[in-house]
PDB file of C-alpha atoms in Angstrom:
ATOM      1  CA  UNK A 243     217.870 172.021 118.515  1.00 46.00           C
ATOM      2  CA  UNK A 244     218.413 168.284 119.154  1.00 50.00           C
ATOM      3  CA  UNK A 245     215.346 166.035 119.076  1.00 47.00           C
ATOM      4  CA  UNK A 246     215.697 165.074 122.746  1.00 51.00           C
ATOM      5  CA  UNK A 247     215.973 168.702 123.832  1.00 52.00           C
ATOM      6  CA  UNK A 248     212.876 169.602 121.805  1.00 55.00           C
ATOM      7  CA  UNK A 249     211.045 166.760 123.540  1.00 53.00           C
ATOM      8  CA  UNK A 250     212.053 168.131 126.938  1.00 55.00           C
ATOM      9  CA  UNK A 251     210.756 171.604 126.046  1.00 60.00           C
ATOM     10  CA  UNK A 252     207.462 170.088 124.839  1.00 61.00           C
ATOM     11  CA  UNK A 253     207.166 168.130 128.067  1.00 58.00           C
ATOM     12  CA  UNK A 254     207.863 171.301 130.055  1.00 59.00           C
ATOM     13  CA  UNK A 255     205.167 173.149 128.122  1.00 64.00           C
ATOM     14  CA  UNK A 256     202.621 170.384 128.643  1.00 63.00           C
ATOM     15  CA  UNK A 257     203.518 170.116 132.330  1.00 62.00           C
ATOM     16  CA  UNK A 258     203.180 173.869 132.871  1.00 63.00           C
ATOM     17  CA  UNK A 259     199.884 174.017 130.958  1.00 68.00           C
ATOM     18  CA  UNK A 260     198.404 171.054 132.818  1.00 64.00           C
ATOM     19  CA  UNK A 261     199.354 172.397 136.229  1.00 62.00           C
ATOM     20  CA  UNK A 262     198.231 175.887 135.250  1.00 65.00           C
ATOM     21  CA  UNK A 263     194.703 174.528 134.723  1.00 67.00           C
ATOM     22  CA  UNK A 264     194.718 173.089 138.224  1.00 64.00           C
ATOM     23  CA  UNK A 265     196.228 176.294 139.611  1.00 62.00           C
ATOM     24  CA  UNK A 266     193.522 178.445 138.022  1.00 63.00           C
ATOM     25  CA  UNK A 267     190.808 176.130 139.327  1.00 63.00           C
ATOM     26  CA  UNK A 268     192.207 176.324 142.849  1.00 60.00           C
ATOM     27  CA  UNK A 269     192.851 180.045 142.492  1.00 55.00           C
ATOM     28  CA  UNK A 270     189.201 180.635 141.671  1.00 49.00           C
ATOM     29  CA  UNK A 271     188.557 179.701 145.312  1.00 53.00           C
ATOM     30  CA  UNK A 272     191.499 181.567 146.840  1.00 60.00           C
ATOM     31  CA  UNK A 273     193.983 183.868 145.015  1.00 67.00           C
ATOM     32  CA  UNK A 274     196.728 182.999 147.499  1.00 65.00           C
ATOM     33  CA  UNK A 275     196.477 179.331 146.513  1.00 64.00           C
ATOM     34  CA  UNK A 276     196.890 180.368 142.887  1.00 64.00           C
ATOM     35  CA  UNK A 277     200.115 182.211 143.653  1.00 70.00           C
ATOM     36  CA  UNK A 278     201.488 179.367 145.750  1.00 68.00           C
ATOM     37  CA  UNK A 279     200.585 176.762 143.169  1.00 67.00           C
ATOM     38  CA  UNK A 280     202.089 178.685 140.251  1.00 67.00           C
ATOM     39  CA  UNK A 281     205.301 179.139 142.217  1.00 72.00           C
ATOM     40  CA  UNK A 282     205.320 175.426 142.959  1.00 69.00           C
ATOM     41  CA  UNK A 283     204.877 174.690 139.253  1.00 66.00           C
ATOM     42  CA  UNK A 284     207.930 176.718 138.293  1.00 68.00           C
ATOM     43  CA  UNK A 285     210.056 175.306 141.115  1.00 73.00           C
ATOM     44  CA  UNK A 286     209.087 171.691 140.462  1.00 69.00           C
ATOM     45  CA  UNK A 287     209.817 171.859 136.738  1.00 66.00           C
ATOM     46  CA  UNK A 288     213.144 173.629 137.313  1.00 70.00           C
ATOM     47  CA  UNK A 289     214.093 171.158 140.048  1.00 71.00           C
ATOM     48  CA  UNK A 290     213.230 168.002 138.104  1.00 68.00           C
ATOM     49  CA  UNK A 291     214.929 169.058 134.885  1.00 66.00           C
ATOM     50  CA  UNK A 292     218.057 170.312 136.660  1.00 69.00           C
ATOM     51  CA  UNK A 293     218.500 167.295 138.926  1.00 68.00           C
ATOM     52  CA  UNK A 294     217.246 164.675 136.451  1.00 65.00           C
ATOM     53  CA  UNK A 295     218.162 165.868 132.921  1.00 60.00           C
ATOM     54  CA  UNK A 296     216.222 164.151 130.172  1.00 55.00           C
ATOM     55  CA  UNK A 297     213.323 163.284 132.464  1.00 57.00           C
ATOM     56  CA  UNK A 298     210.619 164.686 130.183  1.00 60.00           C
ATOM     57  CA  UNK A 299     208.081 161.965 130.950  1.00 64.00           C
ATOM     58  CA  UNK A 300     209.080 162.055 134.605  1.00 67.00           C
ATOM     59  CA  UNK A 301     207.947 165.690 134.662  1.00 68.00           C
ATOM     60  CA  UNK A 302     204.613 164.759 133.072  1.00 70.00           C
ATOM     61  CA  UNK A 303     204.060 162.011 135.638  1.00 74.00           C
ATOM     62  CA  UNK A 304     205.054 164.489 138.337  1.00 72.00           C
ATOM     63  CA  UNK A 305     202.544 166.997 136.936  1.00 71.00           C
ATOM     64  CA  UNK A 306     199.759 164.464 137.305  1.00 74.00           C
ATOM     65  CA  UNK A 307     200.981 163.621 140.804  1.00 78.00           C
ATOM     66  CA  UNK A 308     200.941 167.275 141.917  1.00 76.00           C
ATOM     67  CA  UNK A 309     197.531 167.841 140.321  1.00 75.00           C
ATOM     68  CA  UNK A 310     196.088 164.794 142.074  1.00 77.00           C
ATOM     69  CA  UNK A 311     197.640 165.888 145.354  1.00 81.00           C
ATOM     70  CA  UNK A 312     196.136 169.375 144.903  1.00 78.00           C
ATOM     71  CA  UNK A 313     192.658 167.900 144.390  1.00 77.00           C
ATOM     72  CA  UNK A 314     192.929 165.643 147.460  1.00 82.00           C
ATOM     73  CA  UNK A 315     194.361 168.475 149.554  1.00 83.00           C
ATOM     74  CA  UNK A 316     191.548 170.795 148.533  1.00 79.00           C
ATOM     75  CA  UNK A 317     189.000 168.131 149.507  1.00 81.00           C
ATOM     76  CA  UNK A 318     190.742 167.583 152.863  1.00 82.00           C
ATOM     77  CA  UNK A 319     190.830 171.293 153.700  1.00 81.00           C
ATOM     78  CA  UNK A 320     187.252 171.908 152.565  1.00 79.00           C
ATOM     79  CA  UNK A 321     185.923 168.952 154.556  1.00 79.00           C
ATOM     80  CA  UNK A 322     187.971 169.169 157.763  1.00 79.00           C
ATOM     81  CA  UNK A 323     189.768 172.522 157.994  1.00 80.00           C
ATOM     82  CA  UNK A 324     187.551 175.020 156.207  1.00 75.00           C
ATOM     83  CA  UNK A 325     187.951 177.708 158.902  1.00 78.00           C
ATOM     84  CA  UNK A 326     191.749 177.998 158.906  1.00 80.00           C
ATOM     85  CA  UNK A 327     193.414 181.025 157.341  1.00 80.00           C
ATOM     86  CA  UNK A 328     194.431 180.789 153.643  1.00 76.00           C
ATOM     87  CA  UNK A 329     198.072 181.500 154.491  1.00 80.00           C
ATOM     88  CA  UNK A 330     198.178 178.480 156.842  1.00 83.00           C
ATOM     89  CA  UNK A 331     196.450 176.359 154.230  1.00 81.00           C
ATOM     90  CA  UNK A 332     199.056 177.350 151.639  1.00 79.00           C
ATOM     91  CA  UNK A 333     201.935 176.544 154.007  1.00 84.00           C
ATOM     92  CA  UNK A 334     200.399 173.160 154.765  1.00 86.00           C
ATOM     93  CA  UNK A 335     200.072 172.472 151.039  1.00 83.00           C
ATOM     94  CA  UNK A 336     203.779 173.116 150.486  1.00 84.00           C
ATOM     95  CA  UNK A 337     205.067 170.962 153.362  1.00 88.00           C
ATOM     96  CA  UNK A 338     204.691 167.510 151.681  1.00 87.00           C
ATOM     97  CA  UNK A 339     206.192 168.904 148.468  1.00 83.00           C
ATOM     98  CA  UNK A 340     209.221 170.137 150.423  1.00 86.00           C
ATOM     99  CA  UNK A 341     209.500 166.666 151.915  1.00 87.00           C
ATOM    100  CA  UNK A 342     209.386 165.055 148.484  1.00 84.00           C
ATOM    101  CA  UNK A 343     211.931 167.345 146.855  1.00 83.00           C
ATOM    102  CA  UNK A 344     214.196 167.069 149.882  1.00 85.00           C
ATOM    103  CA  UNK A 345     214.056 163.285 149.732  1.00 84.00           C
ATOM    104  CA  UNK A 346     214.660 163.139 145.997  1.00 81.00           C
ATOM    105  CA  UNK A 347     217.655 165.433 146.444  1.00 82.00           C
ATOM    106  CA  UNK A 348     219.116 163.053 149.017  1.00 82.00           C
ATOM    107  CA  UNK A 349     218.591 160.076 146.678  1.00 78.00           C
ATOM    108  CA  UNK A 350     219.259 161.995 143.461  1.00 77.00           C
ATOM    109  CA  UNK A 351     222.173 159.816 142.296  1.00 78.00           C
ATOM    110  CA  UNK A 352     220.195 156.605 142.532  1.00 75.00           C
ATOM    111  CA  UNK A 353     217.103 158.132 140.922  1.00 72.00           C
ATOM    112  CA  UNK A 354     219.174 159.805 138.205  1.00 71.00           C
ATOM    113  CA  UNK A 355     220.698 156.451 137.207  1.00 72.00           C
ATOM    114  CA  UNK A 356     217.194 155.073 136.666  1.00 65.00           C
ATOM    115  CA  UNK A 357     216.202 158.146 134.639  1.00 62.00           C
ATOM    116  CA  UNK A 358     219.252 157.933 132.386  1.00 63.00           C
ATOM    117  CA  UNK A 359     218.790 154.169 131.915  1.00 62.00           C
ATOM    118  CA  UNK A 360     215.478 155.084 130.261  1.00 54.00           C
ATOM    119  CA  UNK A 361     214.007 151.623 130.693  1.00 53.00           C
ATOM    120  CA  UNK A 362     211.448 150.007 132.920  1.00 51.00           C
ATOM    121  CA  UNK A 363     212.989 148.300 135.932  1.00 50.00           C
ATOM    122  CA  UNK A 364     212.199 144.757 136.946  1.00 52.00           C
ATOM    123  CA  UNK A 365     208.681 144.213 138.194  1.00 51.00           C
ATOM    124  CA  UNK A 366     208.232 144.972 141.883  1.00 52.00           C
ATOM    125  CA  UNK A 367     205.640 143.799 144.320  1.00 50.00           C
ATOM    126  CA  UNK A 368     202.528 145.723 145.284  1.00 48.00           C
ATOM    127  CA  UNK A 369     203.995 146.871 148.593  1.00 54.00           C
ATOM    128  CA  UNK A 370     207.199 148.149 146.993  1.00 54.00           C
ATOM    129  CA  UNK A 371     205.276 150.004 144.274  1.00 58.00           C
ATOM    130  CA  UNK A 372     202.558 151.865 146.159  1.00 68.00           C
ATOM    131  CA  UNK A 373     202.924 150.702 149.752  1.00 69.00           C
ATOM    132  CA  UNK A 374     203.935 154.245 150.666  1.00 71.00           C
ATOM    133  CA  UNK A 375     200.325 155.335 150.066  1.00 77.00           C
ATOM    134  CA  UNK A 376     199.005 153.600 153.183  1.00 81.00           C
ATOM    135  CA  UNK A 377     200.646 155.758 155.902  1.00 81.00           C
ATOM    136  CA  UNK A 378     199.859 158.939 153.974  1.00 81.00           C
ATOM    137  CA  UNK A 379     196.239 157.906 153.481  1.00 82.00           C
ATOM    138  CA  UNK A 380     196.004 156.874 157.124  1.00 83.00           C
ATOM    139  CA  UNK A 381     197.040 160.315 158.365  1.00 81.00           C
ATOM    140  CA  UNK A 382     194.462 161.961 156.116  1.00 78.00           C
ATOM    141  CA  UNK A 383     191.703 159.605 157.277  1.00 81.00           C
ATOM    142  CA  UNK A 384     192.481 160.178 160.960  1.00 79.00           C
ATOM    143  CA  UNK A 385     191.790 163.908 160.488  1.00 75.00           C
ATOM    144  CA  UNK A 386     188.152 163.080 159.660  1.00 73.00           C
ATOM    145  CA  UNK A 387     187.561 161.635 163.138  1.00 74.00           C
ATOM    146  CA  UNK A 388     188.441 164.736 165.155  1.00 67.00           C
ATOM    147  CA  UNK A 389     185.264 166.419 166.487  1.00 62.00           C
ATOM    148  CA  UNK A 390     185.379 169.954 165.114  1.00 59.00           C
ATOM    149  CA  UNK A 391     183.090 171.619 167.650  1.00 58.00           C
ATOM    150  CA  UNK A 392     185.149 170.586 170.675  1.00 57.00           C
ATOM    151  CA  UNK A 393     188.290 172.441 169.594  1.00 57.00           C
ATOM    152  CA  UNK A 394     188.870 176.198 169.286  1.00 61.00           C
ATOM    153  CA  UNK A 395     190.156 177.574 165.998  1.00 58.00           C
ATOM    154  CA  UNK A 396     193.790 177.581 167.088  1.00 62.00           C
ATOM    155  CA  UNK A 397     193.646 173.852 167.865  1.00 72.00           C
ATOM    156  CA  UNK A 398     192.139 173.166 164.459  1.00 77.00           C
ATOM    157  CA  UNK A 399     195.140 174.878 162.902  1.00 81.00           C
ATOM    158  CA  UNK A 400     197.503 172.884 165.141  1.00 82.00           C
ATOM    159  CA  UNK A 401     195.824 169.623 164.116  1.00 83.00           C
ATOM    160  CA  UNK A 402     196.090 170.679 160.478  1.00 85.00           C
ATOM    161  CA  UNK A 403     199.823 171.358 160.717  1.00 87.00           C
ATOM    162  CA  UNK A 404     200.414 168.137 162.647  1.00 87.00           C
ATOM    163  CA  UNK A 405     198.639 166.184 159.902  1.00 87.00           C
ATOM    164  CA  UNK A 406     200.468 167.910 157.033  1.00 88.00           C
ATOM    165  CA  UNK A 407     203.785 167.745 158.895  1.00 89.00           C
ATOM    166  CA  UNK A 408     203.291 164.013 159.449  1.00 89.00           C
ATOM    167  CA  UNK A 409     202.566 163.522 155.752  1.00 89.00           C
ATOM    168  CA  UNK A 410     205.663 165.577 154.891  1.00 89.00           C
ATOM    169  CA  UNK A 411     207.853 163.355 157.098  1.00 90.00           C
ATOM    170  CA  UNK A 412     206.451 160.181 155.553  1.00 88.00           C
ATOM    171  CA  UNK A 413     207.024 161.584 152.055  1.00 87.00           C
ATOM    172  CA  UNK A 414     210.589 162.539 153.011  1.00 87.00           C
ATOM    173  CA  UNK A 415     211.422 158.970 154.022  1.00 86.00           C
ATOM    174  CA  UNK A 416     209.636 157.270 151.091  1.00 83.00           C
ATOM    175  CA  UNK A 417     210.548 159.868 148.434  1.00 80.00           C
ATOM    176  CA  UNK A 418     212.767 157.363 146.643  1.00 77.00           C
ATOM    177  CA  UNK A 419     209.856 154.922 146.290  1.00 79.00           C
ATOM    178  CA  UNK A 420     207.552 157.711 145.125  1.00 79.00           C
ATOM    179  CA  UNK A 421     210.089 158.949 142.576  1.00 76.00           C
ATOM    180  CA  UNK A 422     210.642 155.419 141.287  1.00 76.00           C
ATOM    181  CA  UNK A 423     206.898 154.946 140.982  1.00 78.00           C
ATOM    182  CA  UNK A 424     206.628 158.201 139.012  1.00 76.00           C
ATOM    183  CA  UNK A 425     209.480 157.094 136.765  1.00 73.00           C
ATOM    184  CA  UNK A 426     207.657 153.839 136.027  1.00 74.00           C
ATOM    185  CA  UNK A 427     204.501 155.796 135.216  1.00 75.00           C
ATOM    186  CA  UNK A 428     206.462 158.194 133.003  1.00 72.00           C
ATOM    187  CA  UNK A 429     208.133 155.394 131.055  1.00 71.00           C
ATOM    188  CA  UNK A 430     204.821 153.592 130.585  1.00 74.00           C
ATOM    189  CA  UNK A 431     203.332 156.901 129.449  1.00 72.00           C
ATOM    190  CA  UNK A 432     206.100 157.283 126.890  1.00 70.00           C
ATOM    191  CA  UNK A 433     205.711 153.685 125.675  1.00 72.00           C
ATOM    192  CA  UNK A 434     201.987 154.272 125.238  1.00 73.00           C
ATOM    193  CA  UNK A 435     202.548 157.326 123.046  1.00 72.00           C
ATOM    194  CA  UNK A 436     205.141 155.512 120.966  1.00 71.00           C
ATOM    195  CA  UNK A 437     202.621 152.750 120.284  1.00 72.00           C
ATOM    196  CA  UNK A 438     199.805 155.088 119.283  1.00 71.00           C
ATOM    197  CA  UNK A 439     201.998 157.394 117.172  1.00 69.00           C
ATOM    198  CA  UNK A 440     201.358 155.401 113.945  1.00 70.00           C
ATOM    199  CA  UNK A 441     197.608 155.819 114.534  1.00 70.00           C
ATOM    200  CA  UNK A 442     197.686 159.626 114.358  1.00 72.00           C
ATOM    201  CA  UNK A 443     196.945 159.776 110.614  1.00 70.00           C
ATOM    202  CA  UNK A 444     193.943 157.383 110.619  1.00 72.00           C
ATOM    203  CA  UNK A 445     192.656 158.941 113.837  1.00 73.00           C
ATOM    204  CA  UNK A 446     192.825 162.388 112.228  1.00 75.00           C
ATOM    205  CA  UNK A 447     190.965 161.047 109.190  1.00 73.00           C
ATOM    206  CA  UNK A 448     188.304 159.612 111.494  1.00 76.00           C
ATOM    207  CA  UNK A 449     188.088 162.959 113.302  1.00 78.00           C
ATOM    208  CA  UNK A 450     187.556 164.655 109.930  1.00 79.00           C
ATOM    209  CA  UNK A 451     184.538 162.470 109.171  1.00 79.00           C
ATOM    210  CA  UNK A 452     183.327 162.908 112.740  1.00 82.00           C
ATOM    211  CA  UNK A 453     183.450 166.704 112.516  1.00 85.00           C
ATOM    212  CA  UNK A 454     181.787 166.573 109.088  1.00 85.00           C
ATOM    213  CA  UNK A 455     178.925 164.592 110.606  1.00 86.00           C
ATOM    214  CA  UNK A 456     178.572 167.177 113.380  1.00 88.00           C
ATOM    215  CA  UNK A 457     178.566 170.121 110.992  1.00 90.00           C
ATOM    216  CA  UNK A 458     176.281 168.660 108.294  1.00 89.00           C
ATOM    217  CA  UNK A 459     173.522 167.687 110.714  1.00 91.00           C
ATOM    218  CA  UNK A 460     174.045 170.860 112.730  1.00 90.00           C
ATOM    219  CA  UNK A 461     173.528 172.906 109.577  1.00 91.00           C
ATOM    220  CA  UNK A 462     170.399 170.892 108.776  1.00 91.00           C
ATOM    221  CA  UNK A 463     168.926 171.576 112.222  1.00 91.00           C
ATOM    222  CA  UNK A 464     169.647 175.268 111.848  1.00 90.00           C
ATOM    223  CA  UNK A 465     168.227 175.473 108.327  1.00 90.00           C
ATOM    224  CA  UNK A 466     165.154 173.458 109.327  1.00 88.00           C
ATOM    225  CA  UNK A 467     164.338 175.805 112.190  1.00 82.00           C
ATOM    226  CA  UNK A 468     165.404 179.021 110.482  1.00 80.00           C
ATOM    227  CA  UNK A 469     163.498 178.614 107.236  1.00 81.00           C
ATOM    228  CA  UNK A 470     160.362 176.970 108.594  1.00 82.00           C
ATOM    229  CA  UNK A 471     157.336 178.566 110.195  1.00 82.00           C
ATOM    230  CA  UNK A 472     157.071 175.654 112.631  1.00 86.00           C
ATOM    231  CA  UNK A 473     159.129 175.479 115.846  1.00 88.00           C
ATOM    232  CA  UNK A 474     161.039 172.202 115.783  1.00 91.00           C
ATOM    233  CA  UNK A 475     162.971 172.310 119.108  1.00 91.00           C
ATOM    234  CA  UNK A 476     162.311 172.942 122.778  1.00 90.00           C
ATOM    235  CA  UNK A 477     165.362 174.623 124.333  1.00 91.00           C
ATOM    236  CA  UNK A 478     165.592 174.779 128.136  1.00 88.00           C
ATOM    237  CA  UNK A 479     161.828 174.337 128.339  1.00 86.00           C
ATOM    238  CA  UNK A 480     161.118 177.071 125.785  1.00 89.00           C
ATOM    239  CA  UNK A 481     159.829 176.370 122.275  1.00 89.00           C
ATOM    240  CA  UNK A 482     161.854 178.659 120.028  1.00 89.00           C
ATOM    241  CA  UNK A 483     164.154 178.705 117.000  1.00 87.00           C
ATOM    242  CA  UNK A 484     167.521 177.106 117.529  1.00 89.00           C
ATOM    243  CA  UNK A 485     170.626 179.291 117.149  1.00 88.00           C
ATOM    244  CA  UNK A 486     173.667 178.369 115.075  1.00 88.00           C
ATOM    245  CA  UNK A 487     175.851 177.445 118.062  1.00 89.00           C
ATOM    246  CA  UNK A 488     172.979 175.559 119.690  1.00 90.00           C
ATOM    247  CA  UNK A 489     172.476 173.532 116.527  1.00 91.00           C
ATOM    248  CA  UNK A 490     176.152 172.463 116.505  1.00 90.00           C
ATOM    249  CA  UNK A 491     176.017 171.692 120.221  1.00 92.00           C
ATOM    250  CA  UNK A 492     172.858 169.616 119.745  1.00 92.00           C
ATOM    251  CA  UNK A 493     174.488 167.788 116.839  1.00 92.00           C
ATOM    252  CA  UNK A 494     177.494 166.867 119.004  1.00 91.00           C
ATOM    253  CA  UNK A 495     175.464 165.534 121.914  1.00 90.00           C
ATOM    254  CA  UNK A 496     173.205 163.635 119.485  1.00 89.00           C
ATOM    255  CA  UNK A 497     176.205 162.077 117.769  1.00 86.00           C
ATOM    256  CA  UNK A 498     177.647 161.032 121.120  1.00 82.00           C
ATOM    257  CA  UNK A 499     174.173 159.834 122.274  1.00 77.00           C
ATOM    258  CA  UNK A 500     174.592 161.750 125.533  1.00 80.00           C
ATOM    259  CA  UNK A 501     171.220 163.447 125.551  1.00 75.00           C
ATOM    260  CA  UNK A 502     171.366 166.055 128.330  1.00 82.00           C
ATOM    261  CA  UNK A 503     167.749 167.016 127.731  1.00 84.00           C
ATOM    262  CA  UNK A 504     168.342 170.764 127.487  1.00 88.00           C
ATOM    263  CA  UNK A 505     167.498 170.682 123.759  1.00 90.00           C
ATOM    264  CA  UNK A 506     164.683 168.357 122.656  1.00 91.00           C
ATOM    265  CA  UNK A 507     163.238 167.835 119.143  1.00 91.00           C
ATOM    266  CA  UNK A 508     159.496 168.494 119.229  1.00 90.00           C
ATOM    267  CA  UNK A 509     158.390 167.980 115.607  1.00 90.00           C
ATOM    268  CA  UNK A 510     158.227 164.730 113.651  1.00 91.00           C
ATOM    269  CA  UNK A 511     160.609 166.112 111.043  1.00 91.00           C
ATOM    270  CA  UNK A 512     163.236 166.997 113.646  1.00 91.00           C
ATOM    271  CA  UNK A 513     162.854 163.608 115.346  1.00 92.00           C
ATOM    272  CA  UNK A 514     163.340 161.853 112.016  1.00 93.00           C
ATOM    273  CA  UNK A 515     166.537 163.755 111.260  1.00 92.00           C
ATOM    274  CA  UNK A 516     167.845 163.098 114.779  1.00 91.00           C
ATOM    275  CA  UNK A 517     167.129 159.371 114.360  1.00 92.00           C
ATOM    276  CA  UNK A 518     168.988 159.391 111.061  1.00 92.00           C
ATOM    277  CA  UNK A 519     172.004 161.092 112.616  1.00 90.00           C
ATOM    278  CA  UNK A 520     172.124 158.529 115.425  1.00 89.00           C
ATOM    279  CA  UNK A 521     172.134 155.652 112.926  1.00 89.00           C
ATOM    280  CA  UNK A 522     174.805 157.332 110.781  1.00 86.00           C
ATOM    281  CA  UNK A 523     176.884 158.120 113.861  1.00 84.00           C
ATOM    282  CA  UNK A 524     176.808 154.528 115.134  1.00 84.00           C
ATOM    283  CA  UNK A 525     177.854 153.269 111.720  1.00 84.00           C
ATOM    284  CA  UNK A 526     180.625 155.868 111.578  1.00 80.00           C
ATOM    285  CA  UNK A 527     181.969 154.764 114.949  1.00 77.00           C
ATOM    286  CA  UNK A 528     181.890 151.088 114.003  1.00 78.00           C
ATOM    287  CA  UNK A 529     183.579 151.528 110.631  1.00 77.00           C
ATOM    288  CA  UNK A 530     185.950 154.184 111.981  1.00 72.00           C
ATOM    289  CA  UNK A 531     187.332 152.010 114.765  1.00 70.00           C
ATOM    290  CA  UNK A 532     187.480 149.065 112.386  1.00 72.00           C
ATOM    291  CA  UNK A 533     189.562 151.031 109.884  1.00 70.00           C
ATOM    292  CA  UNK A 534     191.908 152.344 112.574  1.00 67.00           C
ATOM    293  CA  UNK A 535     192.543 148.822 113.886  1.00 68.00           C
ATOM    294  CA  UNK A 536     192.979 147.527 110.337  1.00 71.00           C
ATOM    295  CA  UNK A 537     195.513 150.263 109.602  1.00 65.00           C
ATOM    296  CA  UNK A 538     197.357 149.432 112.809  1.00 63.00           C
ATOM    297  CA  UNK A 539     197.554 145.728 111.942  1.00 66.00           C
ATOM    298  CA  UNK A 540     198.796 146.473 108.417  1.00 67.00           C
ATOM    299  CA  UNK A 541     201.545 148.723 109.801  1.00 60.00           C
ATOM    300  CA  UNK A 542     202.632 146.016 112.225  1.00 57.00           C
ATOM    301  CA  UNK A 543     202.862 143.454 109.387  1.00 58.00           C
ATOM    302  CA  UNK A 544     205.018 145.814 107.339  1.00 57.00           C
ATOM    303  CA  UNK A 545     207.606 146.127 110.118  1.00 55.00           C
TER     304      UNK A 545
END
């Protein structure tokens, strides 16, 4: 299989996986939304790769766009239209996507030429890049000002469809600008991964030392609590022996200096070991990032 084709299949897999996470999250609220979203995932990937062949990073940018839209839509429905039927909500969710795909189909030749050029276009102004966001955002904001108690349920559904239909029309007319914006994002995304590709080996080496730190201190916490008559940790307000998984979890949050407070060292010995891990972890981060940057600079000099 050619390298480019393999890249497209990888992009498809990542796109499907990413959108599947969003679909499952939305589906946990309503199964109908899950079905609609999964169908939209399949249709969007098939549409993009059939109309714009070779647009692997375009599909990834599109995945992020759909996921972001799904989050905003869910917030809009929950805040303003929580009483409408799920089937109406699902139809309203699809309308702007139909507008986008319809618009990109109408401008497919122009967009396809940009995709196949595979290079960033000349810099555009702010208005040309994301000016299309303002009318769409405006329609969504207007829906917050309608008094809910003054309208019967049927009028709430009418207002919802008017809002989503208006957004769909705006998206239809500015689909070319949206698609171009997504192409820019996709190309920048690709350029970013090309730049960090040489850092995979040192980053993996750093991750190895990082995981070793987590495991060594996690084992020490477990051994300390398991083979000692004294209770060294308070876990969720209860003084008891720490389990194996809890010791690894505590080691990770100690290394990252997050400190959720659900597991707290209560003995002087445990506090001393935790302090030592924090010092070692800070030194590991400093030297790790320093080595990664040094490796990157040496690779750039060799080119």
